[in-house]
Amino acid sequence: MNNRIIEKFSRLKSDGRGGFIPFIVAGDPDLQTTKSLIIELCKADATVIELGVPFSDPVADGVTIQTSAERALRKPIAVRDILEIVADVRVEGFETPIILFSYFNPILQFGLKEFAEKAKATGVDGCLITDLVPEEAEEFRAILAEKELCLIMLAAPTSSDERLQKICDKASGFVYAVSRAGVTGARTETSSDAKVLVSRIRKFTGLPIALGFGISNASQVEETWKFADAAVVGSAIVAEMIKSSPNPDSVEEDFVEKIGDFVKKLLP
Amino acid sequence: MNNYQPNERGYWGEFGGRFVPETLMFPLEELTEMYFSVRDDADFQAQFLQLLKDFSGRPTPLFHAQRLSEKLGGAQIYLKREDLGHTGSHKINNAIGQVLLARKMGKKRVIAETGAGQHGVATATVCALFGLECVVYMGTEDMRRQALNVFRMRLLGAEVRGVDSGSKTLKDAINEALRDWVTNVDSTYYLLGSALGPHPYPLMVRDFQSVIGREAREQIIEKTGSLPDCLVACVGGGSNAIGLFHPFLNDESVRMIGVEAGGKGNVLGEHAARFNEQGGGKIGVLQGTKSYLLQDTNGQIALTHSVSAGLDYASIGPEHSFLHSIKRAEYVSASDNEALDAFQILSQTEGIIPALESSHAIAYLQKLAPELSPAQTIICNLSGRGDKDVNQVQEMLLTK
């Protein structure tokens, strides 16, 4: 498969470096700012950028990302609008891999095939669907694969070996290991389950493994790199965004720069 | 003969399945395995039926509502009196079934969501019966509308946690219960109250509620010598309706009608009628299952409205979507005002105060019964009693 995510991880591996995957919610505080933030994250040397599609009923998310999604949805946002933002970023010459992180319904309503076509055309590299387990994923996986787009699958500490096999069979790009049972949200320490899970996943796949849920500072990122290929930081960045723009309708000029500085400090 | 069983992935036709975070797949698989091991287990079923009888007072009567039948001037109306079961609604049937499962699985902590509070009360009740810790999630808007049930749950020893997100109703309570479950999977049993959510819940809840239809089928044959012509039930998530319908599905002469909440208008946001395609009802995925749901063109779940907290929900159980798609059951709606009228009519003609949810089914009888002949019969599921709604209705009637 010819895909930016795969290229990027193989380069990281040959350089012997760990990966860094920041997450932001598209549309919070607004789509134009999202575009500037993506560019800032590209400049901060993100390995992959996870762009969250805001959803009205985010059952897998803790209060920080729920709040961010609510802020984003104060105006209607179509998946199409989010893809256009990615297209704008590509036009400006930034090639960092970008994946959409979504619940299934917004993508389903867009149309799975239409989504894949449009995603490919606008420069999205893959998709992670929080509520799409391997048993339900085959149709979408095949549609994405036809366009050389990755489907990133989630593995959890509660997943049995049998399930890890199914998950790895469907996954491409990388596997997202969920560090602990629970919803998204910043923690100051990484769960001991995480290391065990990553080594269990390695038995079933040669794909890179990113660890997420609860990683919120540089020392956790460094700790993660000892056993996983990349660290995902979501809620910590989103919380900083909410703190720095308490009123999403009037955002200060240096907002993007401030978030950029915050993100750079997450790197060891 | 169709057995109306879902396939092994929990699908009826294209409806159902499991759309959940991966963390929940292990407990769902564990639950499915346990459920199938007790489904045909004589001891488990005997224990279930014994509790339904001794603790909940089943069988509930099938009552010939003669004055209402005469008033409407058509079919003979029979009310399946789920309002007379312990805790005042059909919700206790499922709560008893599932708490037995929770015990068998060794879970000490039970969580539940509730809309009108009837399922929360039923869950709090069975947890008190077996000495289990109980946490009930409830939207703060529903806590306001159903303050009496909040008190009942607390009295029964449950902790009621208010949910302040979204429309502050049933959907948001389910989101919060799912978040709790995903965080506490090892210790916690999620006692879901309607025929909704990921497999095996829609199947399991339907099975536990099918006692309603099994009894009603025997009772109507005993009383009239024949099958009914029509079944009518209100549909929020759809547990009382599927419980009544299911044992009749292979009786081809029996019409089945589910009554959704028509709310105060036809525009998205003003109602909770999921099969109203002009009003925003469309197939989608919410809270673990693929079914009809009220949503905007971007796939965001719409806010809903109904005078009745128990019907105020954006999605509907997947088996109902299937019955709708194969046209085995019909789905109609009754508005807030029609339900309020029916609430008063049943109180005055039969001396029975129905729940606002059940009042939607009664409201539709006013249209249906006159179209049928006095030789025909309708069974209407009176899914709950209206004591919980009396304050709210009083307020509404005073300000009307």
XYZ file of C-alpha atoms in Angstrom:
668
model
C 0.000 0.000 0.000
C 1.343 3.383 -0.978
C 0.487 5.531 2.045
C 2.112 8.351 4.004
C 1.530 6.647 7.384
C 3.406 3.529 6.335
C 6.281 5.557 4.847
C 6.525 7.734 7.929
C 6.708 4.832 10.364
C 9.295 3.017 8.297
C 11.440 6.175 8.285
C 11.063 6.537 12.070
C 12.141 2.943 12.496
C 15.257 3.334 10.402
C 16.105 6.490 12.360
C 15.484 4.619 15.616
C 13.051 7.269 16.867
C 9.775 7.167 18.713
C 6.618 8.592 17.154
C 4.434 11.400 18.449
C 0.728 11.577 17.541
C -1.200 14.655 18.687
C -5.014 14.744 18.599
C -7.284 17.752 18.184
C -11.018 18.068 17.556
C -11.882 19.600 14.188
C -13.972 22.742 14.516
C -12.903 23.672 18.046
C -12.739 26.643 18.250
C -13.492 26.874 14.484
C -12.419 25.201 11.244
C -10.024 27.927 10.100
C -8.179 27.709 13.411
C -8.153 23.920 13.026
C -6.313 24.396 9.748
C -3.705 26.650 11.400
C -3.348 24.164 14.268
C -2.745 21.275 11.878
C 0.028 23.262 10.223
C 1.480 24.081 13.639
C 1.431 20.366 14.523
C 3.171 19.527 11.229
C 5.877 22.050 12.135
C 6.138 20.518 15.619
C 7.241 17.314 13.875
C 4.156 15.209 14.585
C 4.479 11.687 13.193
C 0.773 11.449 12.435
C -2.010 13.930 13.253
C -5.295 12.613 14.598
C -8.105 14.892 13.600
C -11.215 14.227 15.652
C -14.635 14.436 13.987
C -16.876 15.963 16.659
C -19.882 13.802 17.548
C -22.979 14.544 19.593
C -22.739 11.311 21.608
C -19.073 10.511 22.255
C -19.437 7.479 24.557
C -15.727 6.617 24.479
C -14.624 10.077 25.537
C -14.064 11.691 28.877
C -15.243 15.128 29.801
C -12.420 17.090 28.065
C -13.047 15.750 24.581
C -16.818 15.817 25.172
C -16.511 19.526 25.919
C -14.376 20.128 22.856
C -16.888 18.297 20.632
C -19.730 20.388 22.066
C -17.755 23.559 21.348
C -17.125 22.418 17.782
C -20.778 21.521 17.250
C -22.136 24.915 18.251
C -22.299 25.308 14.453
C -23.126 22.390 12.160
C -20.007 20.677 10.794
C -20.093 18.233 7.897
C -17.394 15.584 7.437
C -16.956 17.164 4.003
C -15.945 20.495 5.631
C -13.277 18.716 7.671
C -11.884 17.012 4.576
C -11.686 20.398 2.831
C -9.499 21.687 5.669
C -7.106 18.804 5.082
C -7.050 19.669 1.373
C -6.087 23.262 2.273
C -3.219 22.006 4.439
C -1.933 19.818 1.600
C -2.098 22.734 -0.826
C 0.294 24.588 1.449
C 2.775 21.774 1.074
C 2.536 19.975 4.437
C 2.834 16.205 4.078
C 2.466 14.929 7.658
C 0.086 11.938 7.658
C -3.408 12.835 8.842
C -6.047 10.405 10.052
C -9.648 11.122 10.926
C -10.689 9.895 14.348
C -14.456 9.477 14.322
C -17.487 7.673 15.614
C -19.113 5.580 12.915
C -22.388 7.409 12.331
C -21.070 10.644 10.748
C -19.012 8.573 8.274
C -21.906 6.193 7.605
C -24.217 9.099 6.792
C -21.599 10.639 4.490
C -21.516 7.301 2.658
C -18.594 4.898 3.104
C -17.536 4.911 -0.560
C -18.014 8.640 -1.008
C -16.015 9.179 2.149
C -13.096 7.056 0.919
C -13.021 8.800 -2.463
C -13.173 12.256 -0.976
C -10.672 11.416 1.784
C -8.187 10.162 -0.770
C -8.680 13.201 -2.983
C -8.208 15.674 -0.134
C -5.088 14.024 1.270
C -6.343 12.126 4.309
C -4.312 8.965 4.932
C -6.490 6.830 7.137
C -9.302 6.522 9.568
C -9.863 5.315 13.107
C -13.449 4.571 14.123
C -13.928 4.404 17.884
C -17.024 2.213 17.770
C -16.125 -0.054 14.873
C -14.851 -3.384 16.181
C -13.309 -5.946 13.799
C -16.569 -7.900 13.473
C -18.222 -4.818 11.947
C -15.204 -3.417 10.106
C -14.732 -5.538 6.986
C -16.859 -3.541 4.549
C -15.244 -0.238 5.482
C -11.743 -1.768 5.592
C -12.115 -3.044 2.034
C -13.460 0.292 0.788
C -10.575 2.178 2.390
C -7.979 -0.325 1.151
C -9.168 0.103 -2.416
C -8.147 3.769 -2.111
C -4.908 2.872 -0.290
C -6.184 4.369 2.936
C -5.360 2.813 6.307
C -7.878 1.608 8.860
C -6.333 2.002 12.289
C -7.826 -0.457 14.755
C -8.028 -0.133 18.532
C -6.884 -2.851 20.912
C -7.800 -2.763 24.607
C -6.437 -4.389 27.764
C -9.674 -6.404 27.885
C -9.137 -7.822 24.365
C -8.488 -11.577 24.400
C -5.706 -13.063 22.240
C -8.397 -14.249 19.861
C -9.670 -10.687 19.567
C -6.155 -9.252 19.154
C -5.722 -11.587 16.184
C -8.983 -10.323 14.621
C -8.002 -6.709 15.291
C -4.549 -7.084 13.750
C -6.040 -8.861 10.723
C -8.151 -5.793 9.955
C -5.598 -3.126 10.847
C -3.281 -1.207 8.552
C -0.899 1.701 9.172
C -0.551 1.094 12.887
C -2.446 -0.429 15.791
C -3.741 1.893 18.493
C -3.309 0.324 21.929
C -5.696 1.699 24.549
C -3.608 1.971 27.715
C -6.416 1.283 30.173
C -10.080 0.368 30.430
C -12.000 3.622 30.454
C -12.727 6.767 28.501
C -10.217 9.258 27.099
C -8.689 11.706 29.543
C -5.336 12.933 30.804
C -3.526 11.010 33.557
C -0.150 11.727 35.084
C 0.991 8.100 35.059
C 0.755 5.396 32.441
C -1.047 2.247 33.482
C 1.051 -0.893 33.949
C -1.489 -2.737 31.767
C -0.180 -0.763 28.809
C 3.201 -2.443 28.544
C 1.639 -5.878 28.817
C -0.876 -5.058 26.112
C 1.751 -3.769 23.691
C 3.824 -6.925 24.037
C 0.702 -9.071 23.563
C -0.195 -7.179 20.368
C 3.323 -7.733 18.979
C 2.654 -11.480 18.932
C 0.021 -10.891 16.255
C 1.414 -8.168 14.025
C 4.500 -6.492 12.673
C 2.621 -3.173 12.383
C 3.828 -0.242 14.496
C 1.955 0.179 17.776
C 0.892 3.542 19.150
C -0.185 3.857 22.763
C -2.901 6.277 23.769
C -5.409 7.210 26.530
C -3.955 9.056 29.472
C -0.591 10.229 28.079
C -0.229 13.886 29.001
C 3.429 14.878 29.486
C 6.921 14.484 28.085
C 8.044 11.967 30.669
C 5.095 9.693 29.829
C 5.927 10.035 26.131
C 9.520 9.048 26.843
C 8.370 6.118 28.982
C 6.026 4.997 26.181
C 8.808 5.006 23.607
C 10.628 2.327 25.622
C 8.023 -0.257 24.636
C 5.728 1.237 21.951
C 6.450 2.844 18.582
C 4.490 6.040 19.185
C 2.635 7.958 21.864
C -0.768 9.577 21.282
C -1.546 12.728 23.247
C -5.160 13.886 23.051
C -6.974 15.200 26.100
C -3.949 17.090 27.427
C -3.730 19.169 24.233
C -7.490 19.593 24.019
C -7.630 20.713 27.655
C -4.940 23.313 26.924
C -6.964 24.526 23.936
C -10.092 24.918 26.034
C -8.115 26.699 28.753
C -6.529 29.071 26.224
C -9.809 29.932 24.514
C -12.514 29.910 27.173
C -14.774 31.645 24.706
C -14.488 29.771 21.395
C -16.179 32.657 19.578
C -13.375 35.073 20.352
C -9.965 33.487 20.193
C -6.814 35.469 20.899
C -4.330 36.044 18.088
C -1.517 34.063 19.659
C -3.740 31.017 20.369
C -2.237 28.773 17.679
C 1.306 29.706 18.637
C 0.565 29.028 22.316
C -0.818 25.574 21.531
C 2.203 24.938 19.315
C 4.504 25.785 22.226
C 2.531 23.522 24.533
C 2.764 20.641 22.065
C 6.526 21.082 21.630
C 6.919 20.708 25.400
C 5.249 17.295 25.188
C 8.238 15.996 23.287
C 11.051 14.673 25.478
C -42.332 -20.153 10.279
C -39.822 -17.476 11.114
C -38.257 -17.724 14.558
C -37.338 -14.014 14.617
C -33.990 -14.756 16.196
C -31.007 -12.522 15.451
C -27.944 -14.056 13.774
C -24.813 -14.766 15.802
C -23.600 -11.197 15.397
C -26.876 -9.929 16.801
C -28.513 -8.792 13.567
C -32.148 -8.946 12.572
C -31.810 -8.301 8.852
C -29.574 -5.249 8.619
C -30.427 -4.031 12.131
C -28.562 -4.611 15.378
C -24.925 -5.665 15.759
C -22.281 -4.322 18.100
C -20.857 -0.854 17.625
C -18.928 -0.234 20.817
C -15.425 0.677 21.972
C -13.192 -2.400 21.865
C -12.900 -2.407 25.673
C -16.571 -3.420 25.895
C -16.296 -6.377 23.541
C -14.908 -8.703 26.182
C -17.738 -8.066 28.684
C -20.300 -8.304 25.871
C -18.907 -11.641 24.737
C -18.856 -12.839 28.336
C -22.451 -11.705 28.832
C -23.603 -13.339 25.598
C -22.010 -16.620 26.561
C -23.582 -16.504 30.004
C -26.969 -15.536 28.613
C -27.029 -18.380 26.103
C -26.008 -20.803 28.848
C -29.049 -19.842 30.966
C -31.505 -19.261 28.149
C -32.510 -22.899 27.989
C -31.489 -23.771 31.505
C -34.497 -25.113 33.406
C -33.211 -24.055 36.826
C -32.538 -20.486 35.761
C -35.879 -20.128 34.029
C -37.685 -21.636 37.019
C -35.960 -19.159 39.342
C -36.909 -16.303 36.994
C -40.553 -17.347 36.801
C -40.734 -17.895 40.556
C -39.559 -14.342 41.230
C -41.944 -12.949 38.624
C -44.738 -14.704 40.501
C -43.802 -14.245 44.164
C -41.957 -10.939 44.050
C -43.672 -9.145 41.195
C -47.146 -10.658 41.358
C -47.395 -12.142 37.873
C -49.361 -13.046 35.907
C -50.715 -9.547 35.403
C -54.414 -9.485 34.488
C -55.866 -8.976 31.039
C -58.698 -6.557 31.688
C -61.687 -6.015 29.398
C -62.057 -2.221 29.284
C -65.779 -2.248 28.567
C -66.568 1.426 29.158
C -63.641 2.549 27.007
C -64.663 0.060 24.283
C -68.223 1.392 24.354
C -67.063 4.993 24.366
C -64.863 4.481 21.320
C -67.608 2.491 19.615
C -65.667 -0.236 17.886
C -63.410 -3.100 18.840
C -63.357 -4.696 22.281
C -60.350 -3.328 24.128
C -58.345 -5.490 26.511
C -55.659 -3.931 28.650
C -52.627 -5.970 29.612
C -52.137 -4.667 33.127
C -48.367 -4.308 33.423
C -49.115 -1.319 35.613
C -50.138 -3.799 38.313
C -46.758 -5.498 38.460
C -44.394 -4.690 41.314
C -42.864 -1.194 40.964
C -45.662 -0.193 38.602
C -44.397 -1.047 35.154
C -43.203 -3.857 32.898
C -39.583 -2.844 33.591
C -39.398 -5.185 36.583
C -39.570 -8.274 34.295
C -36.267 -7.481 32.624
C -34.667 -6.226 35.827
C -35.395 -9.546 37.561
C -34.030 -11.540 34.627
C -30.843 -9.537 34.360
C -30.105 -9.290 38.060
C -30.141 -13.086 38.180
C -27.544 -13.030 35.407
C -25.470 -10.432 37.249
C -25.454 -12.653 40.320
C -24.505 -15.686 38.282
C -21.604 -13.688 36.837
C -20.479 -12.724 40.338
C -20.889 -8.974 39.791
C -21.375 -6.935 42.946
C -22.072 -3.567 41.350
C -24.969 -2.837 39.009
C -25.409 0.268 36.873
C -28.416 1.342 34.845
C -29.774 4.235 32.827
C -33.292 5.480 33.158
C -35.604 7.838 31.301
C -38.942 8.034 33.083
C -37.361 6.424 36.108
C -39.347 3.197 35.850
C -36.354 1.136 34.812
C -34.223 2.855 37.435
C -36.779 2.029 40.110
C -37.018 -1.578 38.911
C -33.219 -1.903 38.961
C -32.898 -0.271 42.382
C -35.577 -2.681 43.602
C -33.898 -5.882 42.459
C -30.545 -4.620 43.752
C -32.137 -4.045 47.149
C -33.612 -7.532 46.966
C -30.196 -9.087 46.415
C -28.017 -6.617 48.339
C -26.104 -5.279 45.332
C -24.597 -1.811 44.941
C -26.695 0.181 42.459
C -25.909 3.348 40.494
C -28.551 4.823 38.184
C -27.778 7.478 35.546
C -30.604 9.855 34.740
C -30.775 13.032 32.680
C -31.320 16.106 34.841
C -34.324 17.118 32.712
C -35.869 13.720 33.455
C -34.989 14.045 37.163
C -37.011 17.220 37.181
C -39.961 15.638 35.352
C -39.887 12.445 37.393
C -38.878 13.673 40.827
C -40.983 11.032 42.562
C -39.067 8.218 40.910
C -35.762 9.833 41.887
C -36.889 9.700 45.490
C -38.069 6.098 45.128
C -34.673 5.017 43.781
C -32.842 6.740 46.615
C -35.219 5.245 49.146
C -34.387 1.829 47.700
C -30.710 2.490 48.383
C -29.561 3.369 44.882
C -27.291 6.266 44.027
C -28.872 8.463 41.340
C -26.331 10.367 39.251
C -27.668 13.300 37.256
C -26.455 13.669 33.660
C -26.205 17.217 32.410
C -25.013 16.722 28.824
C -26.933 16.913 25.530
C -30.695 16.991 25.963
C -30.301 15.790 29.585
C -32.597 12.828 28.889
C -32.432 9.075 28.274
C -29.843 9.149 25.470
C -27.419 11.090 27.618
C -28.015 8.781 30.567
C -27.103 5.797 28.361
C -23.888 7.568 27.232
C -22.884 8.076 30.841
C -23.757 4.497 31.830
C -21.609 3.236 28.934
C -18.715 5.440 30.119
C -19.065 4.011 33.605
C -19.142 0.466 32.258
C -16.081 0.933 30.050
C -14.206 2.248 33.106
C -15.368 -0.452 35.542
C -15.787 -3.495 33.298
C -14.439 -6.010 35.774
C -16.647 -5.217 38.715
C -19.784 -3.933 37.069
C -22.899 -5.339 35.437
C -24.706 -2.954 33.078
C -28.428 -3.611 33.457
C -29.785 -1.999 30.302
C -33.497 -1.381 30.438
C -34.798 -1.450 26.915
C -34.504 -3.653 23.828
C -31.610 -1.477 22.692
C -27.849 -1.294 22.691
C -25.274 -3.801 21.498
C -25.967 -7.533 21.145
C -27.047 -9.411 23.298
C -29.132 -6.715 25.037
C -31.942 -6.356 22.469
C -32.387 -10.129 22.395
C -32.084 -10.630 26.130
C -34.451 -7.809 27.082
C -36.980 -9.027 24.531
C -36.790 -12.571 25.899
C -37.315 -11.411 29.487
C -40.207 -9.159 28.440
C -41.871 -11.824 26.270
C -43.631 -13.082 29.378
C -46.079 -10.227 28.663
C -47.112 -11.601 25.287
C -47.102 -15.233 26.368
C -49.523 -14.483 29.194
C -51.647 -12.180 27.056
C -51.937 -14.807 24.314
C -53.213 -17.452 26.772
C -55.474 -14.977 28.536
C -57.192 -13.663 25.421
C -57.811 -17.165 24.110
C -59.248 -18.127 27.483
C -61.503 -15.048 27.555
C -62.624 -14.832 23.935
C -61.773 -18.189 22.426
C -59.621 -16.636 19.740
C -56.536 -14.619 18.962
C -56.781 -10.826 19.089
C -57.075 -8.816 15.888
C -54.625 -6.144 16.935
C -51.881 -5.461 19.431
C -51.048 -1.901 20.403
C -48.121 -0.693 22.506
C -46.098 2.467 22.926
C -42.497 2.381 21.688
C -39.606 4.298 23.211
C -36.690 1.896 23.033
C -39.404 -0.676 22.539
C -39.214 -3.228 25.348
C -42.870 -3.353 26.355
C -43.939 -3.480 22.705
C -41.538 -6.242 21.699
C -42.470 -8.163 24.852
C -46.121 -8.100 23.825
C -45.544 -8.612 20.091
C -42.993 -11.369 20.101
C -45.135 -14.371 21.089
C -47.649 -13.371 18.387
C -45.215 -12.858 15.509
C -46.122 -16.138 13.836
C -49.858 -15.538 14.245
C -50.219 -13.973 10.841
C -53.754 -12.689 11.420
C -52.630 -10.504 14.321
C -51.823 -6.885 13.409
C -49.206 -5.176 15.535
C -48.979 -1.457 16.006
C -46.233 0.410 17.817
C -46.999 3.983 18.855
C -44.101 6.431 18.888
C -44.011 9.836 20.530
C -45.250 12.466 18.061
C -44.301 15.244 20.473
C -45.398 18.738 19.570
C -44.628 18.820 15.845
C -43.225 17.152 12.774
C -39.905 18.997 12.598
C -36.663 17.355 13.756
C -36.280 18.159 17.460
C -39.997 18.369 18.170
C -40.776 14.655 18.345
C -39.358 11.187 18.987
C -40.877 9.325 16.008
C -37.921 7.468 14.526
C -39.834 6.052 11.575
C -40.898 9.558 10.563
C -38.555 9.937 7.594
C -39.702 13.464 6.778
C -39.031 14.315 10.396
C -35.390 13.170 10.288
C -35.654 9.416 10.950
C -32.980 7.476 9.095
C -30.913 4.299 9.554
C -27.747 4.913 11.525
C -25.606 3.760 14.428
C -26.041 4.943 17.998
C -25.123 3.450 21.359
C -24.043 0.111 20.052
C -26.725 -0.723 17.556
C -27.747 -0.059 13.967
C -31.344 1.038 13.761
C -33.579 3.925 12.764
C -32.579 7.116 14.490
C -33.312 10.810 14.510
C -30.339 12.691 13.162
C -29.286 15.653 11.069
C -27.732 15.394 7.608
C -24.224 15.352 9.135
C -24.968 12.244 11.182
C -25.199 14.109 14.489
C -27.902 12.735 16.745
C -30.853 15.084 17.029
C -32.447 16.352 20.180
C -35.876 14.823 20.706
C -39.006 15.920 22.472
C -41.850 14.093 24.124
C -44.106 14.877 27.029
C -43.182 11.396 28.208
C -39.624 10.872 29.427
C -39.774 7.156 28.641
C -40.409 7.721 24.932
C -38.081 10.695 24.544
C -35.252 8.889 22.763
C -33.542 9.288 19.378
C -33.256 5.613 18.472
C -35.426 2.502 18.598
C -34.662 -1.142 19.310
C -33.243 -2.917 16.241
C -35.871 -5.661 16.188
C -38.551 -3.006 15.732
C -36.629 -1.579 12.770
C -36.578 -5.091 11.349
C -40.322 -5.651 11.903
C -40.896 -2.264 10.269
C -38.695 -3.152 7.281
C -40.508 -6.439 6.613
C -43.855 -4.759 7.376
C -44.738 -7.284 10.080
C -45.537 -4.445 12.463
C -46.876 -0.952 11.774
C -45.582 2.154 13.492
C -47.634 5.275 14.075
C -47.351 8.194 16.440
C -49.443 10.063 18.986
C -48.782 13.673 19.916
C -48.210 15.133 23.381
C -51.737 16.524 23.417
C -53.319 13.265 22.291
C -51.441 11.447 25.024
C -52.536 13.976 27.635
C -56.166 13.515 26.569
C -55.830 9.758 26.695
C -54.300 10.020 30.175
C -57.508 11.657 31.359
C -59.898 9.534 29.330
C -58.624 6.238 30.699
C -58.631 7.632 34.218
C -62.263 8.677 33.870
C -63.714 5.753 31.926
C -61.932 2.859 33.614
C -60.558 4.185 36.873
C -57.014 3.491 35.729
C -54.396 6.256 35.636
C -51.932 5.227 32.928
C -48.291 6.276 32.621
C -47.740 9.044 30.064
C -45.803 6.509 27.984
C -48.726 4.058 27.920
C -51.083 6.986 27.294
C -49.621 7.176 23.765
C -50.882 3.653 23.090
C -54.266 4.516 24.590
C -54.368 7.640 22.403
C -53.983 5.563 19.269
C -56.887 3.342 20.331
C -59.118 6.350 19.795
C -58.249 6.153 16.097
C -58.009 2.412 15.737
C -60.939 1.057 17.747
C -63.699 2.882 15.811
C -62.305 1.451 12.558
C -62.912 -2.081 13.806
C -66.139 -3.920 14.563
C -67.390 -4.743 18.077
C -66.696 -8.395 17.269
C -62.981 -7.635 16.958
C -60.472 -7.367 19.790
C -57.446 -5.247 20.566
C -54.897 -5.932 23.262
C -53.285 -2.710 24.420
C -50.244 -2.945 26.641
C -50.752 -0.753 29.662
C -47.028 -0.718 30.318
C -47.043 1.379 33.465
C -49.110 3.276 35.964
C -49.368 7.031 35.994
C -48.765 7.957 39.627
C -45.279 9.168 38.692
C -46.797 11.567 36.142
C -49.560 13.099 38.206
C -47.588 16.185 39.303
C -46.321 16.887 35.805
C -49.781 16.482 34.262
C -51.312 18.697 36.927
C -48.813 21.447 36.065
C -49.478 21.090 32.349
C -53.241 21.116 32.711
C -53.101 24.210 34.916
C -50.985 26.124 32.411
C -52.900 24.917 29.364
